[in-house]
Short mmCIF file of C-alpha atoms and ligand atoms in Angstrom, two decimals:
data_model
loop_
_atom_site.label_atom_id
_atom_site.label_comp_id
_atom_site.label_asym_id
_atom_site.label_seq_id
_atom_site.Cartn_x
_atom_site.Cartn_y
_atom_site.Cartn_z
CA UNK A 268 0.26 -11.15 -14.57
CA UNK A 269 2.44 -10.90 -17.66
CA UNK A 270 1.00 -11.02 -21.13
CA UNK A 271 0.08 -9.01 -24.13
CA UNK A 272 -1.99 -6.18 -23.67
CA UNK A 273 -5.58 -6.85 -24.71
CA UNK A 274 -7.14 -4.35 -27.53
CA UNK A 275 -9.44 -1.64 -25.85
CA UNK A 276 -12.19 -3.06 -28.15
CA UNK A 277 -11.71 -6.55 -27.15
CA UNK A 278 -12.35 -5.22 -23.31
CA UNK A 279 -15.09 -3.53 -24.13
CA UNK A 280 -16.73 -6.91 -25.74
CA UNK A 281 -15.75 -9.11 -23.01
CA UNK A 282 -17.15 -6.55 -20.40
CA UNK A 283 -20.49 -6.16 -22.60
CA UNK A 284 -20.75 -10.00 -22.84
CA UNK A 285 -20.08 -10.11 -18.90
CA UNK A 286 -22.54 -7.62 -18.01
CA UNK A 287 -25.15 -8.81 -20.40
CA UNK A 288 -25.22 -12.29 -18.93
CA UNK A 289 -25.25 -10.62 -15.34
CA UNK A 290 -28.30 -8.80 -16.60
CA UNK A 291 -29.86 -11.87 -18.08
CA UNK A 292 -29.01 -13.92 -14.70
CA UNK A 293 -30.72 -11.06 -12.69
CA UNK A 294 -33.87 -10.67 -14.95
CA UNK A 295 -34.47 -14.58 -14.96
CA UNK A 296 -34.20 -14.64 -11.30
CA UNK A 297 -36.38 -11.80 -10.78
CA UNK A 298 -39.24 -13.39 -13.00
CA UNK A 299 -38.91 -16.73 -10.75
CA UNK A 300 -37.38 -18.69 -13.46
CA UNK A 301 -34.38 -19.65 -11.80
CA UNK A 302 -33.90 -20.45 -8.08
CA UNK A 303 -30.93 -20.04 -5.90
CA UNK A 304 -27.54 -21.93 -5.69
CA UNK A 305 -25.56 -21.42 -2.33
CA UNK A 306 -27.26 -17.92 -1.37
CA UNK A 307 -26.91 -16.22 -5.02
CA UNK A 308 -29.10 -16.44 -7.98
CA UNK A 309 -28.13 -19.47 -9.73
CA UNK A 310 -27.01 -19.67 -13.50
CA UNK A 311 -29.80 -21.86 -14.92
CA UNK A 312 -28.04 -22.68 -18.33
CA UNK A 313 -25.49 -25.57 -18.76
CA UNK A 314 -23.33 -23.09 -21.02
CA UNK A 315 -21.93 -19.52 -20.65
CA UNK A 316 -20.02 -17.00 -23.17
CA UNK A 317 -16.50 -18.25 -22.94
CA UNK A 318 -14.42 -14.71 -22.51
CA UNK A 319 -11.37 -16.75 -21.66
CA UNK A 320 -11.55 -18.33 -25.27
CA UNK A 321 -12.54 -14.54 -26.91
CA UNK A 322 -9.45 -13.32 -24.66
CA UNK A 323 -7.04 -15.45 -26.92
CA UNK A 324 -8.92 -16.18 -30.35
CA UNK A 325 -9.15 -12.74 -32.04
CA UNK A 326 -10.86 -13.86 -35.17
CA UNK A 327 -13.63 -15.22 -33.18
CA UNK A 328 -13.51 -12.06 -31.01
CA UNK A 329 -13.72 -10.10 -34.27
CA UNK A 330 -16.57 -12.23 -35.67
CA UNK A 331 -18.50 -11.42 -32.48
CA UNK A 332 -17.85 -8.10 -32.59
CA UNK A 333 -19.13 -7.68 -36.27
CA UNK A 334 -22.04 -9.92 -35.60
CA UNK A 335 -23.23 -7.64 -32.83
CA UNK A 336 -22.88 -4.59 -35.08
CA UNK A 337 -24.98 -6.00 -37.45
CA UNK A 338 -27.57 -6.88 -35.19
CA UNK A 339 -27.42 -3.40 -33.81
CA UNK A 340 -28.07 -2.21 -37.38
CA UNK A 341 -30.51 -4.63 -37.96
CA UNK A 342 -32.65 -3.51 -35.02
CA UNK A 343 -32.01 0.32 -35.35
CA UNK A 344 -33.23 -0.24 -39.07
CA UNK A 345 -36.50 -2.14 -37.84
CA UNK A 346 -36.88 0.89 -35.26
CA UNK A 347 -36.62 3.67 -37.97
CA UNK A 348 -38.99 1.58 -40.06
CA UNK A 349 -41.70 1.78 -37.84
CA UNK A 350 -41.78 5.43 -38.14
CA UNK A 351 -40.86 6.31 -41.56
CA UNK A 352 -43.28 4.35 -44.04
CA UNK A 353 -41.57 5.55 -47.33
CA UNK A 354 -38.57 4.14 -46.58
CA UNK A 355 -39.68 0.85 -44.90
CA UNK A 356 -39.01 -1.21 -47.86
CA UNK A 357 -35.28 -0.47 -48.22
CA UNK A 358 -34.92 -0.42 -44.48
CA UNK A 359 -36.44 -3.82 -44.29
CA UNK A 360 -34.40 -5.30 -46.93
CA UNK A 361 -30.91 -4.00 -45.28
CA UNK A 362 -31.99 -5.22 -41.83
CA UNK A 363 -32.54 -8.80 -43.33
CA UNK A 364 -29.29 -8.67 -45.72
CA UNK A 365 -27.33 -7.24 -42.28
CA UNK A 366 -28.38 -10.42 -40.35
CA UNK A 367 -28.00 -12.79 -43.13
CA UNK A 368 -24.51 -11.71 -43.77
CA UNK A 369 -23.11 -11.06 -40.51
CA UNK A 370 -20.42 -13.76 -39.72
CA UNK A 371 -22.19 -15.41 -36.95
CA UNK A 372 -20.02 -17.34 -34.69
CA UNK A 373 -20.09 -21.11 -34.28
CA UNK A 374 -22.29 -21.84 -30.86
CA UNK A 375 -19.55 -24.46 -30.00
CA UNK A 376 -16.92 -21.92 -30.11
CA UNK A 377 -18.40 -19.09 -28.35
CA UNK A 378 -20.02 -21.07 -25.44
CA UNK A 379 -18.07 -22.81 -22.85
CA UNK A 380 -19.24 -25.08 -19.61
CA UNK A 381 -20.77 -23.06 -16.95
CA UNK A 382 -21.84 -24.19 -13.45
CA UNK A 383 -24.87 -22.95 -11.16
CA UNK A 384 -22.64 -20.56 -9.09
CA UNK A 385 -20.36 -19.18 -12.30
CA UNK A 386 -21.57 -15.85 -11.84
CA UNK A 387 -21.42 -15.83 -7.63
CA UNK A 388 -19.33 -13.00 -6.33
CA UNK A 389 -17.38 -13.98 -3.12
CA UNK A 390 -18.82 -12.13 -0.23
CA UNK A 391 -15.96 -12.56 1.87
CA UNK A 392 -14.21 -8.69 0.55
CA UNK A 393 -11.04 -10.48 1.36
CA UNK A 394 -11.22 -10.04 4.94
CA UNK A 395 -8.36 -10.83 7.10
CA UNK A 396 -10.62 -13.03 9.03
CA UNK A 397 -11.69 -15.07 5.77
CA UNK A 398 -7.77 -15.25 4.84
CA UNK A 399 -6.91 -16.63 8.14
CA UNK A 400 -9.90 -19.35 7.91
CA UNK A 401 -8.49 -20.14 4.41
CA UNK A 402 -5.35 -20.85 5.76
CA UNK A 403 -6.62 -23.27 8.11
CA UNK A 404 -8.90 -24.88 5.62
CA UNK A 405 -5.95 -25.17 3.07
CA UNK A 406 -3.65 -26.66 5.73
CA UNK A 407 -6.26 -29.30 6.51
CA UNK A 408 -7.65 -30.28 3.09
CA UNK A 409 -5.23 -29.15 0.29
CA UNK A 410 -1.83 -29.13 0.93
CA UNK A 411 -1.27 -32.89 0.49
CA UNK A 412 -1.68 -32.45 -3.28
CA UNK A 413 -1.17 -28.85 -3.61
CA UNK A 414 1.54 -28.56 -1.19
CA UNK A 415 2.10 -26.00 1.20
CA UNK A 416 3.56 -23.43 -1.13
CA UNK A 417 0.65 -23.92 -3.80
CA UNK A 418 2.84 -24.98 -6.33
CA UNK A 419 1.18 -28.58 -6.83
CA UNK A 420 3.91 -30.74 -5.23
CA UNK A 421 2.30 -31.84 -2.20
CA UNK A 422 3.36 -35.59 -0.82
CA UNK A 423 -0.03 -36.86 -2.64
CA UNK A 424 0.66 -35.43 -5.74
CA UNK A 425 2.71 -37.91 -7.57
CA UNK A 426 0.66 -40.53 -7.05
CA UNK A 427 -2.67 -38.85 -8.97
CA UNK A 428 -3.34 -39.81 -12.44
CA UNK A 429 -3.13 -35.92 -12.89
CA UNK A 430 -0.59 -33.33 -11.18
CA UNK A 431 -2.15 -30.58 -9.73
CA UNK A 432 -1.82 -27.14 -11.23
CA UNK A 433 0.68 -24.67 -9.44
CA UNK A 434 -1.44 -21.91 -7.86
CA UNK A 435 1.32 -19.34 -8.42
CA UNK A 436 0.25 -18.81 -11.11
CA UNK A 437 -2.55 -16.20 -13.11
CA UNK A 438 -4.67 -19.60 -12.90
CA UNK A 439 -6.65 -17.89 -10.17
CA UNK A 440 -7.16 -14.44 -11.86
CA UNK A 441 -8.32 -16.11 -15.05
CA UNK A 442 -11.04 -18.09 -13.88
CA UNK A 443 -14.46 -16.78 -12.25
CA UNK A 444 -14.56 -16.88 -8.55
CA UNK A 445 -17.61 -18.16 -8.90
CA UNK A 446 -16.38 -21.26 -10.70
CA UNK A 447 -13.48 -21.61 -8.66
CA UNK A 448 -16.09 -21.97 -5.62
CA UNK A 449 -17.95 -24.75 -7.91
CA UNK A 450 -14.58 -26.74 -8.51
CA UNK A 451 -13.58 -26.70 -4.95
CA UNK A 452 -17.05 -27.77 -4.00
CA UNK A 453 -18.04 -30.29 -6.95
CA UNK A 454 -14.64 -31.37 -7.90
CA UNK A 455 -13.15 -31.69 -11.38
CA UNK A 456 -12.92 -34.55 -13.92
CA UNK A 457 -10.92 -35.32 -17.03
CA UNK A 458 -11.99 -35.43 -20.80
CA UNK A 459 -13.17 -39.30 -19.92
CA UNK A 460 -15.19 -38.19 -16.96
CA UNK A 461 -12.44 -39.68 -14.28
CA UNK A 462 -12.21 -37.55 -11.32
CA UNK A 463 -9.07 -35.49 -10.93
CA UNK A 464 -9.53 -33.05 -8.20
CA UNK A 465 -11.95 -34.44 -5.38
CA UNK A 466 -15.18 -32.68 -4.31
CA UNK A 467 -15.30 -30.84 -0.92
CA UNK A 468 -19.22 -30.62 -0.72
CA UNK A 469 -20.11 -31.79 2.95
CA UNK A 470 -16.47 -31.20 4.10
CA UNK A 471 -16.48 -27.56 3.75
CA UNK A 472 -19.05 -25.11 4.53
CA UNK A 473 -19.60 -22.22 1.65
CA UNK A 474 -17.49 -19.74 4.18
CA UNK A 475 -14.92 -22.20 4.06
CA UNK A 476 -14.57 -22.58 0.61
CA UNK A 477 -14.88 -19.09 -0.48
CA UNK A 478 -12.07 -18.60 2.29
CA UNK A 479 -9.58 -20.98 1.13
CA UNK A 480 -10.10 -19.33 -2.29
CA UNK A 481 -8.78 -15.75 -0.72
CA UNK A 482 -6.18 -17.84 1.19
CA UNK A 483 -4.90 -19.24 -2.17
CA UNK A 484 -4.52 -15.91 -3.64
CA UNK A 485 -2.74 -14.75 -0.75
CA UNK A 486 -0.75 -18.02 -1.27
CA UNK A 487 0.25 -17.03 -4.89
CA UNK A 488 1.63 -13.56 -3.85
CA UNK A 489 3.77 -14.96 -1.18
CA UNK A 490 5.50 -17.65 -3.16
CA UNK A 491 5.75 -15.64 -6.30
CA UNK A 492 9.24 -15.27 -7.98
CA UNK A 493 10.88 -11.89 -8.61
CA UNK A 494 8.37 -10.21 -6.34
CA UNK A 495 5.92 -9.66 -9.16
CA UNK A 496 2.58 -11.13 -7.96
CA UNK A 497 0.53 -13.54 -10.55
CA UNK A 498 -2.51 -12.21 -9.28
CA UNK A 499 -3.70 -8.90 -8.09
CA UNK A 500 -4.84 -8.69 -4.47
CA UNK A 501 -7.29 -6.25 -3.05
CA UNK A 502 -6.36 -4.34 0.45
CA UNK A 503 -7.75 -6.74 3.09
CA UNK A 504 -11.04 -5.95 4.70
CA UNK A 505 -10.55 -5.34 8.38
CA UNK A 506 -11.86 -3.31 11.79
CA UNK A 507 -9.45 -0.47 12.49
CA UNK A 508 -9.39 1.71 15.65
CA UNK A 509 -8.63 5.57 14.88
CA UNK A 510 -7.87 6.77 18.32
CA UNK A 511 -10.60 6.90 21.08
CA UNK A 512 -13.62 6.34 18.00
CA UNK A 513 -15.18 3.26 17.73
CA UNK A 514 -13.75 0.18 15.17
CA UNK A 515 -14.75 0.96 11.76
CA UNK A 516 -14.29 -1.13 8.43
CA UNK A 517 -11.20 0.02 6.47
CA UNK A 518 -13.22 0.04 3.32
CA UNK A 519 -15.30 2.82 4.76
CA UNK A 520 -12.55 4.52 6.32
CA UNK A 521 -10.25 4.79 3.22
CA UNK A 522 -12.33 6.88 1.32
CA UNK A 523 -10.58 6.43 -2.15
CA UNK A 524 -7.04 7.04 -0.45
CA UNK A 525 -4.04 5.13 -0.50
CA UNK A 526 -3.40 2.95 2.30
CA UNK A 527 -0.07 1.74 3.98
CA UNK A 528 0.07 -1.54 6.27
CA UNK A 529 2.77 -1.65 8.72
CA UNK A 530 3.45 -4.42 10.75
CA UNK A 531 4.91 -2.68 13.92
CA UNK A 532 6.49 -4.82 17.11
CA UNK A 533 5.09 -2.25 19.63
CA UNK A 534 8.12 -0.53 20.43
CA UNK A 535 7.85 3.43 19.78
CA UNK A 536 10.78 3.54 17.73
CA UNK A 537 9.21 1.06 15.38
CA UNK A 538 6.38 2.92 14.68
CA UNK A 539 6.39 4.56 11.11
CA UNK A 540 6.02 8.68 10.78
CA UNK A 541 2.50 9.62 9.26
CA UNK A 542 3.02 10.43 5.64
CA UNK A 543 0.19 12.59 4.16
CA UNK A 544 0.52 10.71 0.67
CA UNK A 545 -1.18 7.67 2.24
CA UNK A 546 -3.14 6.70 5.38
CA UNK A 547 -1.10 4.75 7.65
CA UNK A 548 -2.67 1.53 9.53
CA UNK A 549 -0.52 0.10 12.13
CA UNK A 550 -0.88 -4.01 12.24
CA UNK A 551 0.03 -5.08 15.69
CA UNK A 552 0.50 -8.79 16.77
CA UNK A 553 -2.65 -8.87 19.14
CA UNK A 554 -4.41 -6.11 17.31
CA UNK A 555 -4.10 -3.91 20.21
CA UNK A 556 -2.95 -0.31 19.93
CA UNK A 557 0.77 0.23 21.23
CA UNK A 558 1.14 1.52 24.75
CA UNK A 559 2.40 4.61 23.40
CA UNK A 560 1.85 6.39 19.99
CA UNK A 561 3.97 9.59 19.98
CA UNK A 562 2.68 12.51 17.78
CA UNK A 563 3.02 12.15 14.35
CA UNK A 564 3.57 8.58 14.28
CA UNK A 565 0.35 6.76 12.73
CA UNK A 566 -3.42 7.01 14.09
CA UNK A 567 -5.07 3.88 13.43
CA UNK A 568 -4.37 0.18 14.23
CA UNK A 569 -6.04 -2.92 12.86
CA UNK A 570 -7.90 -5.23 14.93
CA UNK A 571 -6.68 -8.88 15.65
CA UNK A 572 -5.81 -11.38 12.79
CA UNK A 573 -4.59 -8.63 10.35
CA UNK A 574 -1.06 -9.83 11.39
CA UNK A 575 -1.51 -13.51 10.37
CA UNK A 576 -3.19 -12.47 7.14
CA UNK A 577 -0.29 -9.81 6.46
CA UNK A 578 2.06 -12.71 7.02
CA UNK A 579 0.37 -14.98 4.81
CA UNK A 580 0.26 -12.38 2.06
CA UNK A 581 3.91 -11.22 2.37
CA UNK A 582 5.18 -15.21 2.67
CA UNK A 583 6.68 -14.76 6.12
CA UNK A 584 6.00 -16.55 9.34
CA UNK A 585 4.12 -14.41 11.75
CA UNK A 586 7.20 -14.01 13.99
CA UNK A 587 9.06 -12.43 11.19
CA UNK A 588 6.92 -9.94 10.16
CA UNK A 589 7.68 -6.90 12.20
CA UNK A 590 9.01 -4.13 9.94
CA UNK A 591 7.07 -5.19 6.52
CA UNK A 592 5.05 -2.95 4.94
CA UNK A 593 2.18 -3.29 2.33
CA UNK A 594 0.79 -0.27 0.29
CA UNK A 595 -2.38 0.20 -1.46
CA UNK A 596 -3.16 2.51 -4.53
CA UNK A 597 -5.89 4.46 -4.32
CA UNK A 598 -8.49 2.18 -6.02
CA UNK A 599 -7.86 -0.40 -3.32
CA UNK A 600 -5.30 -2.72 -4.68
CA UNK A 601 -2.19 -3.91 -2.91
CA UNK A 602 0.60 -2.80 -5.05
CA UNK A 603 3.94 -2.72 -3.29
CA UNK A 604 5.71 -4.70 -0.54
CA UNK A 605 8.57 -3.03 1.78
CA UNK A 606 11.26 -4.77 3.52
CA UNK A 607 12.21 -3.62 6.88
CA UNK A 608 15.00 -1.60 7.48
CA UNK A 609 15.40 -0.54 3.64
CA UNK A 610 13.89 2.55 1.89
CA UNK A 611 11.02 2.33 -0.25
CA UNK A 612 11.90 2.29 -4.27
CA UNK A 613 9.93 1.52 -7.49
CA UNK A 614 11.49 -1.57 -7.35
CA UNK A 615 9.08 -2.57 -4.48
CA UNK A 616 6.41 -2.93 -7.06
CA UNK A 617 4.59 -6.57 -6.48
CA UNK A 618 1.87 -6.02 -9.02
CA UNK A 619 3.43 -4.74 -12.28
CA UNK A 620 2.01 -4.48 -15.42
CA UNK A 621 3.47 -6.66 -18.56
CA UNK A 622 6.38 -5.60 -20.49
CA UNK A 623 4.57 -3.73 -22.92
CA UNK A 624 3.45 -1.21 -20.24
CA UNK A 625 6.81 0.54 -20.03
CA UNK A 626 7.69 2.39 -16.65
CA UNK A 627 6.94 6.14 -17.22
CA UNK A 628 9.88 8.46 -17.36
CA UNK A 629 10.70 9.71 -13.84
CA UNK A 630 11.45 13.40 -13.38
CA UNK A 631 15.09 13.47 -12.17
CA UNK A 632 15.98 13.76 -8.39
CA UNK A 633 13.08 12.33 -6.74
CA UNK A 634 12.74 10.34 -4.00
CA UNK A 635 12.23 6.24 -4.20
CA UNK A 636 8.74 6.50 -2.66
CA UNK A 637 7.78 9.46 -4.74
CA UNK A 638 9.07 7.45 -8.17
CA UNK A 639 6.99 4.17 -6.55
CA UNK A 640 3.62 5.98 -6.07
CA UNK A 641 4.08 7.68 -9.81
CA UNK A 642 4.52 4.25 -11.03
CA UNK A 643 1.43 3.19 -9.13
CA UNK A 644 -0.80 5.91 -10.49
CA UNK A 645 0.80 5.55 -14.27
CA UNK A 646 -0.11 2.00 -14.30
CA UNK A 647 -3.35 1.05 -12.68
CA UNK A 648 -4.74 -2.47 -12.34
CA UNK A 649 -7.20 -2.98 -14.99
CA UNK A 650 -10.43 -5.06 -15.71
CA UNK A 651 -10.24 -7.70 -18.29
CA UNK A 652 -12.89 -10.53 -18.74
CA UNK A 653 -14.57 -10.56 -15.73
CA UNK A 654 -11.39 -10.48 -13.58
CA UNK A 655 -8.53 -7.97 -13.30
CA UNK A 656 -5.12 -8.08 -14.54
CA UNK A 657 -1.95 -5.56 -13.92
C1 HEC B 939 -6.47 -35.73 -4.05
C2 HEC B 939 -5.79 -34.33 -4.27
C3 HEC B 939 -6.18 -33.05 -4.05
C4 HEC B 939 -6.40 -32.44 -3.23
C5 HEC B 939 -6.72 -33.06 -1.90
C6 HEC B 939 -6.95 -31.20 -3.34
N1 HEC B 939 -6.92 -31.11 -4.77
FE1 HEC B 939 -7.32 -29.14 -5.96
N2 HEC B 939 -6.59 -30.18 -7.64
C7 HEC B 939 -6.14 -31.51 -7.61
C8 HEC B 939 -5.82 -31.94 -9.02
C9 HEC B 939 -5.59 -33.21 -9.71
C10 HEC B 939 -6.49 -30.62 -9.88
C11 HEC B 939 -6.54 -30.30 -11.30
C12 HEC B 939 -7.94 -31.09 -11.90
C13 HEC B 939 -8.08 -31.16 -13.15
O1 HEC B 939 -7.64 -30.07 -14.08
O2 HEC B 939 -8.92 -31.52 -13.82
C14 HEC B 939 -6.64 -29.70 -9.02
C15 HEC B 939 -7.25 -28.38 -9.20
C16 HEC B 939 -7.50 -27.62 -8.32
C17 HEC B 939 -7.90 -26.16 -8.78
C18 HEC B 939 -7.97 -25.48 -9.97
C19 HEC B 939 -9.52 -25.62 -10.31
C20 HEC B 939 -9.57 -24.97 -11.99
O3 HEC B 939 -10.34 -24.22 -11.98
O4 HEC B 939 -8.40 -25.14 -12.71
C21 HEC B 939 -7.93 -25.61 -7.41
C22 HEC B 939 -8.36 -23.84 -7.26
C23 HEC B 939 -8.20 -26.45 -6.47
N3 HEC B 939 -7.63 -27.66 -6.90
C24 HEC B 939 -8.21 -25.82 -5.23
C25 HEC B 939 -8.26 -26.86 -4.05
C26 HEC B 939 -8.60 -26.56 -2.84
C27 HEC B 939 -8.85 -25.26 -2.10
C28 HEC B 939 -8.26 -27.79 -2.12
C29 HEC B 939 -8.56 -28.05 -0.70
C30 HEC B 939 -10.09 -27.68 -0.08
C31 HEC B 939 -7.60 -28.94 -3.13
N4 HEC B 939 -7.96 -28.41 -4.19
C32 HEC B 939 -7.59 -30.25 -2.73
C33 HEC B 939 -5.88 -32.59 -6.71
C34 HEC B 939 -6.11 -32.19 -5.40
#
């Protein structure tokens, strides 16, 4: 996702806004003042802090920042005034002045529309089963308007009063997951209240609505130009089998290390060599361990469905996936895509920071894979506004 680097203070402000709203939500729910919606505590208000506006309206964000400082000062002055009798008049007057002079932002600018699921978290963990379920759901209900490739040019698109947006854009990263979920189930309307996007409540179970969001993210990666994904993707959750041990969840087994997924067609020659710089997981068509895995050639195999999910992310028909590799960094984000028969290089990075983050200077004479890993570590995926950007 290319764009200006947000200021550190602005990011801190957005994280604070997100966390305090989440805290309020849980407090309200714990006090029994709000119910649940789709299995999670419901946001009881029609408005929320518009983090997306603060991100682009710096003067407004500054106003909010100064007002918060004034508020913090006033609270501190009041606390000290309680304990310090002689200084009390001065403290009370300065607290009052701080509150009076603070550049309070206008509520209509600061707040944006919210839905009961605005702060919901997706329960899917971006699992391979969910991506594959989402793929089916999307093909059945969404391609007519949004198109097979997600660019909004399905056969019905031209007949709609409003063109569907392209999903191959940062859109899915900018919106909170819970609001995407709400838009899919409840539909959307234009300013005059006319429906634009149809509602799928009644047609889709919650599980399918969350799954289709996972698939749309995979689709945005699969159809991105120049190999730069508009939305960062997590390493998909999947069950893996290592040696004779019982299957475990990849997230538990990974232990904070880098992971490489390799789609293999089952012949011993196609198996990659182990590499101590990351854990290697073989992805096979049917989820079965290849008949012979020679020593030093990767220990773990992903269960069924990983093949289809990986093909969806790579943007390849499943029949052409063999040989493709995906590399995840130690924080669990997919960062690079390897092409069959080609050595790794730092040009394989698919989750790249904006132009402002210059590539680090590389020591001379290092191989392509080392250069790639150095860049991955030097440019971690960053958290912004309740979402993540590269
Ligand atoms: C009849 C055509 C149509 C169908 C079918 C359709 N959409 Fe849409 N979709 C639209 C239009 C038009 C918009 C733009 C709405 C707007 O901005 O007011 C849209 C917007 C969206 C958005 C952007 C939401 C946002 O927050 O801005 C998402 C995500 C989306 N659709 C997902 C889906 C999914 C998932 C399906 C299938 C389950 C689907 N759509 C089916 C027409 C359609």
